[in-house]
Structure formats: C-alpha cells, structure tokens
Short mmCIF file of C-alpha atoms in Angstrom, two decimals:
data_model
loop_
_atom_site.label_atom_id
_atom_site.label_comp_id
_atom_site.label_asym_id
_atom_site.label_seq_id
_atom_site.Cartn_x
_atom_site.Cartn_y
_atom_site.Cartn_z
CA MET D 2 87.94 86.37 83.19
CA SER D 3 89.23 84.66 80.03
CA ALA D 4 89.06 87.90 78.03
CA LEU D 5 91.05 89.69 80.72
CA LEU D 6 93.69 86.95 80.70
CA ASP D 7 93.89 87.11 76.90
CA SER D 8 94.45 90.85 77.16
CA LEU D 9 97.06 90.58 79.92
CA LEU D 10 99.00 87.75 78.32
CA GLY D 11 98.47 88.52 74.64
CA GLU D 12 101.25 88.34 72.07
CA ARG D 13 104.30 89.78 73.79
CA ALA D 14 107.90 89.62 72.70
CA ALA D 15 110.43 88.17 75.14
CA PRO D 16 114.12 87.21 75.05
CA PRO D 17 114.67 83.51 74.22
CA ALA D 18 116.00 82.91 77.74
CA LEU D 19 112.60 83.84 79.17
CA ALA D 20 110.48 81.91 76.67
CA ALA D 21 110.29 78.64 78.64
CA VAL D 22 109.47 80.42 81.90
CA ARG D 23 106.83 82.51 80.21
CA ASP D 24 105.18 79.51 78.51
CA ALA D 25 105.06 77.51 81.75
CA ALA D 26 103.66 80.41 83.77
CA THR D 27 101.09 81.21 81.07
CA ALA D 28 99.87 77.61 80.97
CA ALA D 29 99.64 77.43 84.77
CA LEU D 30 97.78 80.74 84.94
CA ARG D 31 95.24 79.73 82.31
CA ALA D 32 94.64 76.46 84.16
CA ARG D 33 94.24 78.20 87.51
CA GLY D 34 92.41 81.34 86.42
CA LEU D 35 92.30 84.64 88.25
CA PRO D 36 90.73 84.70 91.74
CA GLY D 37 86.98 85.16 91.92
CA PRO D 38 84.35 85.83 94.59
CA ARG D 39 84.59 82.25 95.90
CA ASP D 40 88.27 82.66 96.80
CA GLU D 41 88.32 83.38 100.53
CA ALA D 42 91.45 85.53 100.31
CA TRP D 43 89.74 87.74 97.71
CA LYS D 44 86.22 87.89 99.16
CA TYR D 45 86.41 91.66 99.75
CA THR D 46 88.13 92.54 96.46
CA SER D 47 86.47 92.05 93.10
CA LEU D 48 88.27 92.07 89.76
CA ARG D 49 85.11 92.61 87.72
CA ALA D 50 86.01 96.21 86.95
CA LEU D 51 89.05 94.94 85.05
CA GLU D 52 87.14 92.55 82.80
CA GLN D 53 86.24 95.18 80.22
CA ARG D 54 89.74 96.60 79.95
CA ARG D 55 92.32 95.69 77.35
CA TYR D 56 96.04 96.02 77.93
CA ALA D 57 99.00 96.40 75.60
CA ASP D 58 102.63 95.44 76.25
CA GLY D 59 104.17 97.65 78.95
CA ASP D 60 107.42 97.79 76.97
CA ARG D 61 105.69 99.93 74.34
CA GLY D 62 107.50 103.28 74.46
CA ALA D 63 108.71 102.78 78.03
CA ARG D 64 112.41 103.00 77.08
CA THR D 65 112.09 106.43 75.47
CA ARG D 66 108.95 108.08 76.82
CA ALA D 67 109.53 111.42 78.54
CA VAL D 68 108.84 111.25 82.26
CA ASP D 69 108.03 114.28 84.37
CA VAL D 70 107.72 113.15 87.98
CA GLY D 71 108.90 114.26 91.39
CA PHE D 72 111.28 111.87 93.09
CA LEU D 73 111.54 111.49 96.85
CA PRO D 74 114.19 113.60 98.56
CA GLY D 75 117.77 112.27 98.89
CA PRO D 76 120.57 111.62 99.70
CA PHE D 77 120.74 108.09 98.35
CA ALA D 78 123.37 105.49 97.45
CA ALA D 79 121.46 104.62 94.28
CA ARG D 80 118.25 105.58 92.54
CA LEU D 81 116.92 102.90 90.20
CA VAL D 82 114.04 104.09 88.03
CA PHE D 83 111.72 101.73 86.14
CA VAL D 84 109.14 103.09 83.70
CA ASN D 85 106.29 100.67 83.00
CA GLY D 86 108.51 97.89 84.31
CA ILE D 87 111.56 98.78 82.19
CA HIS D 88 114.79 100.15 83.68
CA ARG D 89 115.71 103.65 82.54
CA GLU D 90 119.42 104.28 82.67
CA ASP D 91 118.94 107.95 81.81
CA LEU D 92 116.79 108.53 84.90
CA SER D 93 118.81 106.37 87.29
CA SER D 94 122.05 107.00 89.15
CA ALA D 95 124.25 105.03 91.51
CA ASP D 96 127.42 105.64 93.48
CA ALA D 97 130.06 102.96 93.90
CA VAL D 98 129.52 101.75 97.46
CA ALA D 99 131.73 99.12 99.04
CA GLY D 100 129.74 96.04 99.95
CA LEU D 101 126.72 96.86 97.76
CA ALA D 102 126.15 95.04 94.46
CA ILE D 103 123.37 96.16 92.12
CA GLU D 104 122.32 93.88 89.27
CA ARG D 105 119.83 95.08 86.69
CA LEU D 106 118.13 91.84 85.61
CA GLY D 107 116.78 93.04 82.28
CA ALA D 108 120.34 92.95 80.97
CA ARG D 109 120.77 89.39 82.32
CA PRO D 110 117.75 87.42 81.06
CA GLU D 111 119.23 84.06 82.10
CA GLU D 112 119.49 85.24 85.72
CA LEU D 113 116.02 86.76 85.58
CA ALA D 114 114.66 83.45 84.27
CA ALA D 115 116.29 81.56 87.15
CA LEU D 116 114.78 84.02 89.62
CA LEU D 117 111.32 83.63 88.07
CA ARG D 118 111.52 79.85 88.36
CA SER D 119 112.52 79.66 92.02
CA PRO D 120 110.57 79.61 94.16
CA PRO D 121 107.59 78.72 91.96
CA PRO D 122 104.66 81.15 92.06
CA VAL D 123 102.12 80.44 94.80
CA ASP D 124 99.11 82.20 93.29
CA ALA D 125 97.63 83.44 90.04
CA PHE D 126 99.25 86.86 90.17
CA GLY D 127 102.63 85.31 90.91
CA GLU D 128 102.21 83.30 87.72
CA LEU D 129 101.15 86.43 85.87
CA ASN D 130 104.26 88.20 87.12
CA ALA D 131 106.46 85.36 85.87
CA ALA D 132 104.70 85.42 82.51
CA LEU D 133 105.12 89.16 81.96
CA ALA D 134 108.34 90.22 83.73
CA LEU D 135 111.04 91.59 81.42
CA ASP D 136 113.17 93.39 83.98
CA GLY D 137 114.01 93.67 87.64
CA VAL D 138 116.76 94.40 90.11
CA ARG D 139 118.79 92.40 92.61
CA LEU D 140 120.53 94.09 95.53
CA ARG D 141 123.20 92.20 97.45
CA VAL D 142 124.89 93.48 100.60
CA ALA D 143 128.06 91.74 101.68
CA ALA D 144 128.39 90.33 105.18
CA GLY D 145 129.25 93.05 107.69
CA ALA D 146 128.67 95.91 105.22
CA ARG D 147 126.67 98.88 106.49
CA ILE D 148 125.21 100.95 103.66
CA GLU D 149 124.52 104.35 105.21
CA ALA D 150 122.53 106.09 102.44
CA PRO D 151 119.32 104.39 101.25
CA VAL D 152 118.71 102.78 97.88
CA GLN D 153 115.67 104.15 96.07
CA ILE D 154 113.67 101.90 93.75
CA VAL D 155 111.21 104.00 91.76
CA HIS D 156 108.31 102.49 89.80
CA VAL D 157 106.72 104.93 87.34
CA GLY D 158 103.53 104.13 85.47
CA THR D 159 103.00 106.28 82.40
CA PRO D 160 100.24 106.39 79.77
CA ALA D 161 100.89 105.04 76.30
CA ASP D 162 98.70 104.80 73.19
CA SER D 163 96.51 102.49 75.28
CA ASP D 164 96.49 101.08 78.79
CA VAL D 165 99.48 98.80 79.34
CA ALA D 166 100.31 95.85 81.61
CA TRP D 167 103.77 95.31 83.05
CA SER D 168 105.56 93.22 85.67
CA LEU D 169 108.78 93.50 87.63
CA ARG D 170 110.86 91.35 89.97
CA VAL D 171 112.90 92.63 92.96
CA GLN D 172 115.39 90.61 95.01
CA VAL D 173 117.18 91.95 98.11
CA GLU D 174 119.77 89.86 99.98
CA LEU D 175 121.62 90.93 103.13
CA GLY D 176 124.63 88.98 104.35
CA GLU D 177 125.36 88.30 107.99
CA GLY D 178 125.53 91.47 110.07
CA ALA D 179 124.81 93.73 107.08
CA ARG D 180 122.60 96.82 107.11
CA LEU D 181 120.59 98.43 104.32
CA ARG D 182 117.79 100.95 103.89
CA VAL D 183 115.51 100.74 100.84
CA VAL D 184 112.89 103.29 99.78
CA GLU D 185 110.37 101.95 97.28
CA HIS D 186 108.37 104.66 95.52
CA HIS D 187 105.36 104.08 93.25
CA LEU D 188 104.12 107.03 91.23
CA GLY D 189 102.46 107.95 87.98
CA GLY D 190 103.58 110.36 85.31
CA ALA D 191 99.93 111.11 84.47
CA PRO D 192 96.52 109.57 85.16
CA ASN D 193 96.28 106.16 83.52
CA ALA D 194 94.57 102.80 83.91
CA ASN D 195 97.68 100.65 83.61
CA PHE D 196 98.03 97.25 85.30
CA ALA D 197 101.22 96.57 87.27
CA SER D 198 102.46 93.44 89.04
CA ILE D 199 105.51 93.47 91.31
CA VAL D 200 106.98 90.52 93.20
CA ALA D 201 109.70 91.26 95.76
CA ALA D 202 111.75 88.84 97.88
CA TYR D 203 113.88 89.85 100.87
CA ARG D 204 116.43 87.64 102.63
CA VAL D 205 117.87 89.09 105.84
CA GLY D 206 120.92 87.20 107.08
CA ALA D 207 121.85 86.48 110.68
CA GLY D 208 122.22 89.66 112.71
CA ALA D 209 121.46 91.85 109.67
CA ARG D 210 119.00 94.76 109.58
CA LEU D 211 116.78 95.80 106.67
CA GLU D 212 114.75 99.02 106.79
CA LEU D 213 112.16 99.33 104.03
CA VAL D 214 109.89 102.29 103.33
CA GLU D 215 107.13 101.83 100.74
CA VAL D 216 105.45 104.98 99.44
CA GLN D 217 102.62 104.06 97.08
CA ASP D 218 101.31 107.07 95.14
CA ALA D 219 100.57 105.40 91.81
CA ALA D 220 98.52 107.11 89.12
CA ASP D 221 94.79 107.57 89.54
CA GLY D 222 92.92 104.81 87.72
CA SER D 223 95.79 102.31 87.78
CA THR D 224 95.78 98.79 89.24
CA LEU D 225 98.73 97.61 91.33
CA VAL D 226 99.17 94.03 92.56
CA ARG D 227 102.18 93.31 94.78
CA ARG D 228 103.54 90.29 96.61
CA SER D 229 106.39 90.75 99.07
CA GLU D 230 108.08 87.82 100.82
CA ALA D 231 110.68 88.17 103.56
CA VAL D 232 112.72 85.52 105.37
CA LEU D 233 114.69 86.45 108.50
CA ASP D 234 117.57 84.44 109.95
CA ALA D 235 118.74 84.42 113.57
CA ASP D 236 118.75 87.84 115.29
CA ALA D 237 117.82 89.56 112.02
CA THR D 238 115.62 92.68 112.01
CA PHE D 239 113.14 93.84 109.38
CA ASP D 240 111.64 97.31 109.92
CA LEU D 241 108.85 98.21 107.46
CA HIS D 242 106.88 101.41 106.86
CA THR D 243 104.10 101.30 104.26
CA ILE D 244 102.05 104.23 102.96
CA GLU D 245 99.18 103.41 100.59
CA ALA D 246 97.73 106.52 99.00
CA GLY D 247 97.46 106.16 95.22
CA ALA D 248 95.99 103.96 92.46
CA GLN D 249 92.40 102.89 91.93
CA LEU D 250 92.76 99.23 92.91
CA VAL D 251 95.59 97.89 95.06
CA ARG D 252 96.27 94.43 96.41
CA HIS D 253 99.39 93.81 98.51
CA ASP D 254 100.27 90.41 99.96
CA LEU D 255 103.09 90.62 102.51
CA VAL D 256 104.43 87.32 103.86
CA VAL D 257 107.13 87.27 106.55
CA GLY D 258 108.85 84.22 108.00
CA LEU D 259 110.78 84.64 111.27
CA GLU D 260 112.86 81.52 110.78
CA GLY D 261 115.91 82.26 112.94
CA ARG D 262 115.98 82.48 116.70
CA GLY D 263 115.60 86.05 117.93
CA ALA D 264 114.42 87.41 114.55
CA ARG D 265 112.30 90.57 114.77
CA PHE D 266 109.78 92.18 112.45
CA ARG D 267 108.26 95.63 112.99
CA SER D 268 105.59 96.96 110.64
CA ARG D 269 103.96 100.39 110.59
CA GLY D 270 101.46 101.20 107.87
CA VAL D 271 98.66 103.53 106.83
CA PHE D 272 96.21 103.76 103.94
CA ALA D 273 94.46 107.03 103.11
CA LEU D 274 91.69 106.62 100.54
CA ARG D 275 89.17 108.80 98.76
CA GLY D 276 86.86 108.69 95.73
CA ARG D 277 86.32 105.05 94.76
CA GLN D 278 89.77 103.80 95.67
CA HIS D 279 90.06 100.22 96.88
CA VAL D 280 93.13 99.01 98.80
CA ASP D 281 93.44 95.43 100.10
CA THR D 282 96.41 94.53 102.34
CA HIS D 283 97.04 90.92 103.38
CA LEU D 284 99.80 90.59 105.93
CA GLU D 285 100.86 87.13 107.16
CA VAL D 286 103.65 86.62 109.69
CA THR D 287 104.85 83.24 110.93
CA ASN D 288 106.99 82.95 114.05
CA VAL D 289 108.93 79.79 113.32
CA ALA D 290 111.85 79.89 115.75
CA ARG D 291 112.18 80.58 119.47
CA ASP D 292 112.26 84.07 120.96
CA THR D 293 111.07 85.78 117.78
CA ALA D 294 109.01 88.98 117.86
CA CYS D 295 106.65 90.88 115.59
CA ASP D 296 105.05 94.25 116.29
CA ILE D 297 102.42 95.34 113.75
CA SER D 298 100.50 98.61 113.90
CA TRP D 299 98.42 99.78 110.91
CA ARG D 300 95.94 102.60 110.50
CA GLY D 301 93.40 103.29 107.80
CA VAL D 302 91.33 106.27 106.70
CA ALA D 303 88.53 106.05 104.13
CA ASP D 304 86.65 109.03 102.72
CA GLN D 305 83.84 109.46 100.14
CA ARG D 306 83.04 106.04 98.54
CA SER D 307 86.41 104.35 99.05
CA ARG D 308 87.02 100.94 100.62
CA GLY D 309 89.92 99.64 102.65
CA VAL D 310 90.64 96.01 103.53
CA PHE D 311 93.19 94.84 106.08
CA HIS D 312 93.88 91.20 106.87
CA GLY D 313 96.57 90.79 109.49
CA ALA D 314 97.45 87.24 110.50
CA ILE D 315 100.12 86.11 112.95
CA THR D 316 100.94 82.43 113.43
CA VAL D 317 103.13 81.19 116.27
CA ALA D 318 104.26 77.77 115.10
CA ALA D 319 104.90 74.78 117.32
CA GLY D 320 108.32 75.13 118.92
CA ALA D 321 108.36 78.93 118.70
CA ASP D 322 108.34 79.32 122.49
CA GLY D 323 109.17 82.74 123.84
CA ALA D 324 107.57 84.48 120.85
CA ASP D 325 106.13 87.98 121.26
CA ALA D 326 103.37 88.77 118.75
CA GLN D 327 101.47 92.06 118.73
CA LEU D 328 98.99 93.33 116.12
CA ALA D 329 96.81 96.44 116.21
CA ASN D 330 94.69 97.92 113.43
CA LYS D 331 92.75 101.18 113.92
CA ASN D 332 90.57 102.79 111.26
CA LEU D 333 88.58 105.95 110.61
CA LEU D 334 85.52 106.34 108.40
CA LEU D 335 85.08 109.91 107.18
CA SER D 336 81.98 109.31 105.07
CA ALA D 337 78.77 107.33 105.42
CA GLN D 338 79.52 105.73 102.03
CA ALA D 339 83.09 104.63 102.87
CA GLU D 340 83.84 101.09 104.07
CA ILE D 341 86.66 99.37 105.92
CA ASP D 342 86.92 95.63 106.54
CA THR D 343 89.50 94.47 109.06
CA GLN D 344 90.42 90.91 110.03
CA PRO D 345 92.99 90.43 112.80
CA VAL D 346 93.95 86.76 113.15
CA LEU D 347 96.15 85.12 115.78
CA GLU D 348 97.03 81.40 115.86
CA ILE D 349 99.22 80.03 118.64
CA HIS D 350 100.68 76.52 118.62
CA ALA D 351 103.40 77.02 121.23
CA ASP D 352 103.74 77.59 124.98
CA GLU D 353 105.22 80.56 126.85
CA VAL D 354 104.00 83.05 124.28
CA LYS D 355 103.16 86.75 124.72
CA ALA D 356 100.53 87.79 122.19
CA ALA D 357 97.73 90.28 121.58
CA HIS D 358 95.68 91.45 118.64
CA GLY D 359 92.80 93.82 118.01
CA ALA D 360 91.08 96.10 115.51
CA THR D 361 88.71 99.06 115.59
CA VAL D 362 86.64 100.97 113.03
CA GLY D 363 85.15 104.29 114.09
CA GLN D 364 84.64 107.97 113.38
CA LEU D 365 86.38 111.13 114.49
CA ASP D 366 86.10 111.86 118.19
CA GLU D 367 83.39 114.50 118.60
CA ARG D 368 84.90 115.66 121.90
CA ALA D 369 88.26 116.27 120.24
CA LEU D 370 86.50 118.15 117.43
CA PHE D 371 84.64 120.27 119.95
CA TYR D 372 87.88 121.05 121.80
CA LEU D 373 89.66 122.21 118.63
CA ARG D 374 86.66 124.27 117.49
CA SER D 375 86.46 125.91 120.91
CA ARG D 376 90.05 127.07 120.29
CA GLY D 377 88.99 128.82 117.09
CA LEU D 378 89.68 126.20 114.40
CA PRO D 379 87.10 125.92 111.60
CA LEU D 380 85.38 122.55 111.39
CA ASP D 381 87.16 121.37 108.20
CA LEU D 382 90.56 122.34 109.58
CA ALA D 383 89.84 120.64 112.90
CA ARG D 384 88.96 117.43 111.08
CA ARG D 385 92.14 117.59 109.01
CA VAL D 386 94.26 118.12 112.13
CA LEU D 387 92.76 115.05 113.80
CA VAL D 388 93.13 112.88 110.70
CA ALA D 389 96.77 113.95 110.26
CA ALA D 390 97.52 113.11 113.89
CA PHE D 391 95.78 109.75 113.54
CA CYS D 392 97.87 108.80 110.50
CA GLY D 393 101.08 110.31 111.89
CA ALA D 394 101.04 107.99 114.90
CA VAL D 395 102.48 105.17 112.74
CA LEU D 396 105.04 107.28 110.85
CA ASP D 397 107.55 107.83 113.65
CA GLY D 398 111.06 106.83 112.70
CA LEU D 399 111.01 108.16 109.15
CA GLU D 400 113.87 110.43 108.12
CA PRO D 401 112.66 114.07 108.52
CA ALA D 402 112.65 115.04 104.83
CA LEU D 403 110.87 111.82 103.90
CA ARG D 404 108.41 112.28 106.75
CA ALA D 405 107.59 115.78 105.50
CA HIS D 406 106.93 114.39 102.02
CA VAL D 407 104.66 111.66 103.36
CA ASP D 408 102.74 114.10 105.55
CA ALA D 409 102.14 116.35 102.53
CA LEU D 410 101.06 113.35 100.43
CA LEU D 411 98.52 112.22 103.01
CA ALA D 412 97.21 115.76 103.43
CA ALA D 413 96.72 116.07 99.67
CA ARG D 414 94.97 112.71 99.45
CA LEU D 415 92.45 113.73 102.11
CA PRO D 416 91.77 117.42 101.38
CA GLN D 417 88.55 117.39 103.35
CA ALA D 418 86.88 115.15 105.88
CA GLU D 419 83.23 115.46 105.01
CA ALA D 420 80.65 115.19 107.75
CA LEU D 421 78.81 111.92 108.09
CA ALA D 422 75.30 112.02 106.68
#
C-alpha cells in the first residue's frame, strides 16, 4: 500500500494555514497505513484494485474545467457545487435566507484548518481527508429558524489529464428548534477513475430537525470514501434517505450518537448495483440518553458480478432506558454471480428497552413473477416491476420531483434482471 499512499499524498500545494494540519495527518497516515484484509471493519472490502493506480492533485483544472451535468430538480435555498473537491462559484447559487449562514471554507483556510484538527481523525481515511482537503462548506442555522427550501450540495468528479484524488469537508450545525433540509448529490461529468474522500459532521440542536437526502450517482470507475458523523441533542430529529447507485468502489461509514433525551434517528436506504460495483455501508448508532429511538430500514439489489455489504449496528448504552431500536435489512440477488453480505448487530446494556433487528438475502418471488406474467407482462418487465417496488418501499417521504428522479436513476442502473443460472 506504500505506493498507493505515495500517489495519494504526493507533492501537493496547500495554503500555509493548512501546512501543519497536512503534515500531521500525513505522518499519522503513513504510520497507520491503509486498512488491509486483517482489519475486521474492512474484511469484505479490498483495496488491492487501487494499488496499481496513480493519482494527481484534484485541484488540477478543477477551477476552470467545463462541466456538463444534470443537477437535481429544485427549488432550493442554495446550490453549492464542488468540482473535484473545489468550489465553483460560476456553477453555484444561493438566495439570502434569514437564519441560514453559508461559509465556503476554501476561502477561509484558517477555519478549515481548525475544522480538520477537531475532532481528530479516527481512521486512516479520516487522516487522508485531513491531509488532502482544500475546500469545504459549513452551514449554520440559527435557533428557531425554519429553512423551507432545501440546500443542495453537489459533488462532481470530472476527468483530468490523469486520475485525480480530492477531499472535502462538510459541517452542518442546527441551533435549538431549527429546521433544515439538505440534498447531497454525487455525480460524474464523464467516466473516470478518480478517488474522492468526504467527511461530514452534523450537529442537531435540542428540538431541531435535519432532513438529509444523499443521492450517490458518481462516475463509473471512481472510488468514493465517505464518513458521516451526527450528534443529536434532546428531542432532536435526524431523518436520512440514502441512495447508492454509482461509482465502482464505495465505502460509507455513518456514525450517529443519540445523546439527548428523546432524540430520534430514522434512516431509509437502498443500493442498486450492477457490473463489478462494490458498495460497503457501515452504519453505527448509539442510544446514549433515555427515551431515544432509531428506526433503520435498508434494501439492497445486486446484479451481474456486483457486491453489496451492509453492516448495521445499534448499541443501547447503559442508562438509555426507554430506548426503541429497530433495524431491518432486506436484499435481492438478481444474478448467480452477485453477492451481498449483511451484518445486523444489536447490543443492549440497559433495561426497559424495545428492540429488534434482522436481515434477509433472497431472490425474486417466483409466485409474484408468475402472477405478473399471467397478466400479460413479459418476463424482463415483470422482474423490473418487482425490483422497482422492492426498492421503492424505502423511498417514501421524498419530495415528488426528487422521488421521480431517484426512481429513474434506479431503473437505469438496473436495466435488466437476468435470470439466475
């Protein structure tokens, strides 16, 4: 892995304010090394395919390169577009909204450096993110402010003279009783094998509500590593929808702490894979305070030679009495060569707890297929109808125009459901 680290870190220019952070993160990363097959958290995801690749600085041409992509439908309070990790003012737009502050961190390297230092990275890719990040965004919502239109954060990966590596940092803070919707969109301007690292932190104040939709449709061949951390105060609500459809290799670590009494987390997600795509989702939720609740429902579909990994862990800490913890993961294999690994985990250290967890991996229901075919549907169409319904079960609650876009994306990602051999 040393050659890969040399390529990722390389000789990269950085503002003086970031030099100390970058040097410390680089030294820590070289001492730690990237995760290998002996790392339990990475046992189903190998990085060997990356070892032969070489990456240039993501800043190369990102500020001026023409971008031809389709953004998600509006309206929106702000659309913040980053190309290879660099903010593009010419592609972004924002209305002045009372109670919403938007800070573009690339223009404030001292603040970005402070954000990269605290909290310190917890793993190798967190250190890599701190070593490479040149830009980012911080959203702050004042106490009591209700931002009606969503904020879109768009991450575009585009090809350059060679494959590039880039990192970005996102910070979202909601004051007491505030409300905000965020739509995070990953896409590619053209097929590429870029490497991207994004670290996001969410702080939801007492009684506040954050709704986050993640639509991941990154370029074919690219690698995307994300870490998202959320902390909820008393009576706060975090509602998350995640759609994983693009990229060649994806790893997403999502860590949620329900630290205030009555905090609630609801997660709905789906991955739809084909070809040789590999998506690995690690979701860890800790119920820290009393009367907290989490409701997690994810679905996965794997076609051709793709592989999906889902690790969903809920911990009810000592003293978190009255917690309600629910986790369900259902998966479909559409090919004999596809693979899905699922690990539901539930740890309870408190009394008076309501909890359940479970996971399934199976194939399309032959009886349902027979029923649809008896009504005149061709076999391929019948399969597509069943797969769409299976995925759509976790997409309720999306705004209609966004839901239509997601449905079309999933349909395009799974054009056929080939019969099992």
